[in-house]
């Protein structure tokens, strides 16, 4: 395991004052993935931004986990549609010239 890419969840929660129950909720809804190594739970550092984004939605806007899960699914769909649109626009420019 490359320790630079993983953060101990317990350490993260202590430093950011994020409740461990919140991380458990994220796991329950499949919003993050963790690694368990030697009975310690780690999250990839690239997922920290996502954890913080979801935490702000919950704390600042009062959106429950079901709502956040729905928002995430809609955002994924919008991103897929934007990628498809970009691909189609690129194909179309070939025929315009």
Coordinates of C-alpha atoms in Angstrom, one line a residue:
X1 CA 0.0 0.0 0.0
X2 CA 1.3 3.4 -0.9
X3 CA 0.6 5.3 2.3
X4 CA 0.7 8.7 0.5
X5 CA -2.5 7.8 -1.3
X6 CA -4.5 6.8 1.8
X7 CA -5.7 8.6 4.9
X8 CA -6.6 6.9 8.1
X9 CA -10.3 7.7 8.6
X10 CA -10.0 8.0 12.4
X11 CA -7.3 10.5 12.0
X12 CA -9.2 12.5 9.3
X13 CA -12.3 12.6 11.5
X14 CA -10.3 13.8 14.5
X15 CA -8.5 16.6 12.6
X16 CA -11.6 17.8 10.8
X17 CA -14.1 17.2 13.6
X18 CA -16.2 15.1 11.2
X19 CA -18.4 12.5 13.0
X20 CA -17.4 8.9 12.3
X21 CA -21.1 8.2 11.9
X22 CA -21.1 10.4 8.8
X23 CA -18.4 8.3 7.2
X24 CA -20.4 5.2 8.1
X25 CA -23.4 6.8 6.3
X26 CA -21.3 7.4 3.2
X27 CA -20.2 3.8 3.2
X28 CA -23.8 2.6 3.7
X29 CA -24.9 4.6 0.6
X30 CA -21.8 3.5 -1.4
X31 CA -20.6 7.1 -1.9
X32 CA -17.0 6.2 -0.9
X33 CA -14.8 3.2 -0.8
X34 CA -12.4 2.3 1.9
X35 CA -9.5 0.0 2.5
X36 CA -9.2 -2.0 5.7
X37 CA -5.6 -2.9 6.5
X38 CA -4.6 -4.4 9.8
X39 CA -8.0 -3.5 11.3
X40 CA -7.7 0.1 10.4
X41 CA -9.9 1.8 7.9
X42 CA -8.4 4.1 5.2
X43 CA -9.8 6.2 2.4
X44 CA -8.0 7.2 -0.7
X45 CA -6.9 10.8 -0.5
X46 CA -8.6 11.7 -3.8
X47 CA -11.9 11.0 -2.1
X48 CA -11.4 13.6 0.6
X49 CA -12.8 16.4 -1.7
X50 CA -15.9 14.3 -2.2
X51 CA -16.3 13.6 1.5
X52 CA -16.0 17.4 2.2
X53 CA -18.5 18.3 -0.5
X54 CA -21.1 15.8 0.8
X55 CA -20.5 17.0 4.4
X56 CA -21.2 20.6 3.4
X57 CA -24.4 19.6 1.6
X58 CA -25.6 17.8 4.7
X59 CA -24.5 20.4 7.3
X60 CA -24.9 23.7 5.5
X61 CA -28.0 22.9 3.4
X62 CA -29.6 20.3 5.6
X63 CA -29.9 17.7 2.8
X64 CA -30.4 14.2 4.1
X65 CA -28.3 11.3 2.8
X66 CA -31.2 10.1 0.5
X67 CA -31.2 13.5 -1.1
X68 CA -27.5 13.6 -1.5
X69 CA -27.5 10.2 -3.0
X70 CA -30.1 11.4 -5.5
X71 CA -28.1 14.5 -6.3
X72 CA -25.0 12.4 -6.9
X73 CA -26.9 10.2 -9.3
X74 CA -28.2 13.2 -11.2
X75 CA -24.8 14.8 -11.3
X76 CA -23.3 11.6 -12.7
X77 CA -25.9 11.5 -15.4
X78 CA -25.4 15.2 -16.3
X79 CA -21.6 14.5 -16.6
X80 CA -22.2 11.5 -18.8
X81 CA -24.6 13.6 -21.0
X82 CA -22.0 16.4 -21.2
X83 CA -19.3 14.0 -22.3
X84 CA -21.6 12.5 -24.9
X85 CA -22.6 16.0 -26.2
X86 CA -18.9 17.0 -26.4
X87 CA -18.1 13.8 -28.4
X88 CA -21.0 14.4 -30.8
X89 CA -20.0 18.1 -31.3
X90 CA -16.5 17.0 -32.1
X91 CA -17.8 14.5 -34.7
X92 CA -20.1 17.1 -36.1
X93 CA -17.2 19.6 -36.7
X94 CA -15.5 17.0 -38.9
X95 CA -18.5 17.2 -41.3
X96 CA -18.8 21.0 -41.1
X97 CA -15.4 21.7 -42.6

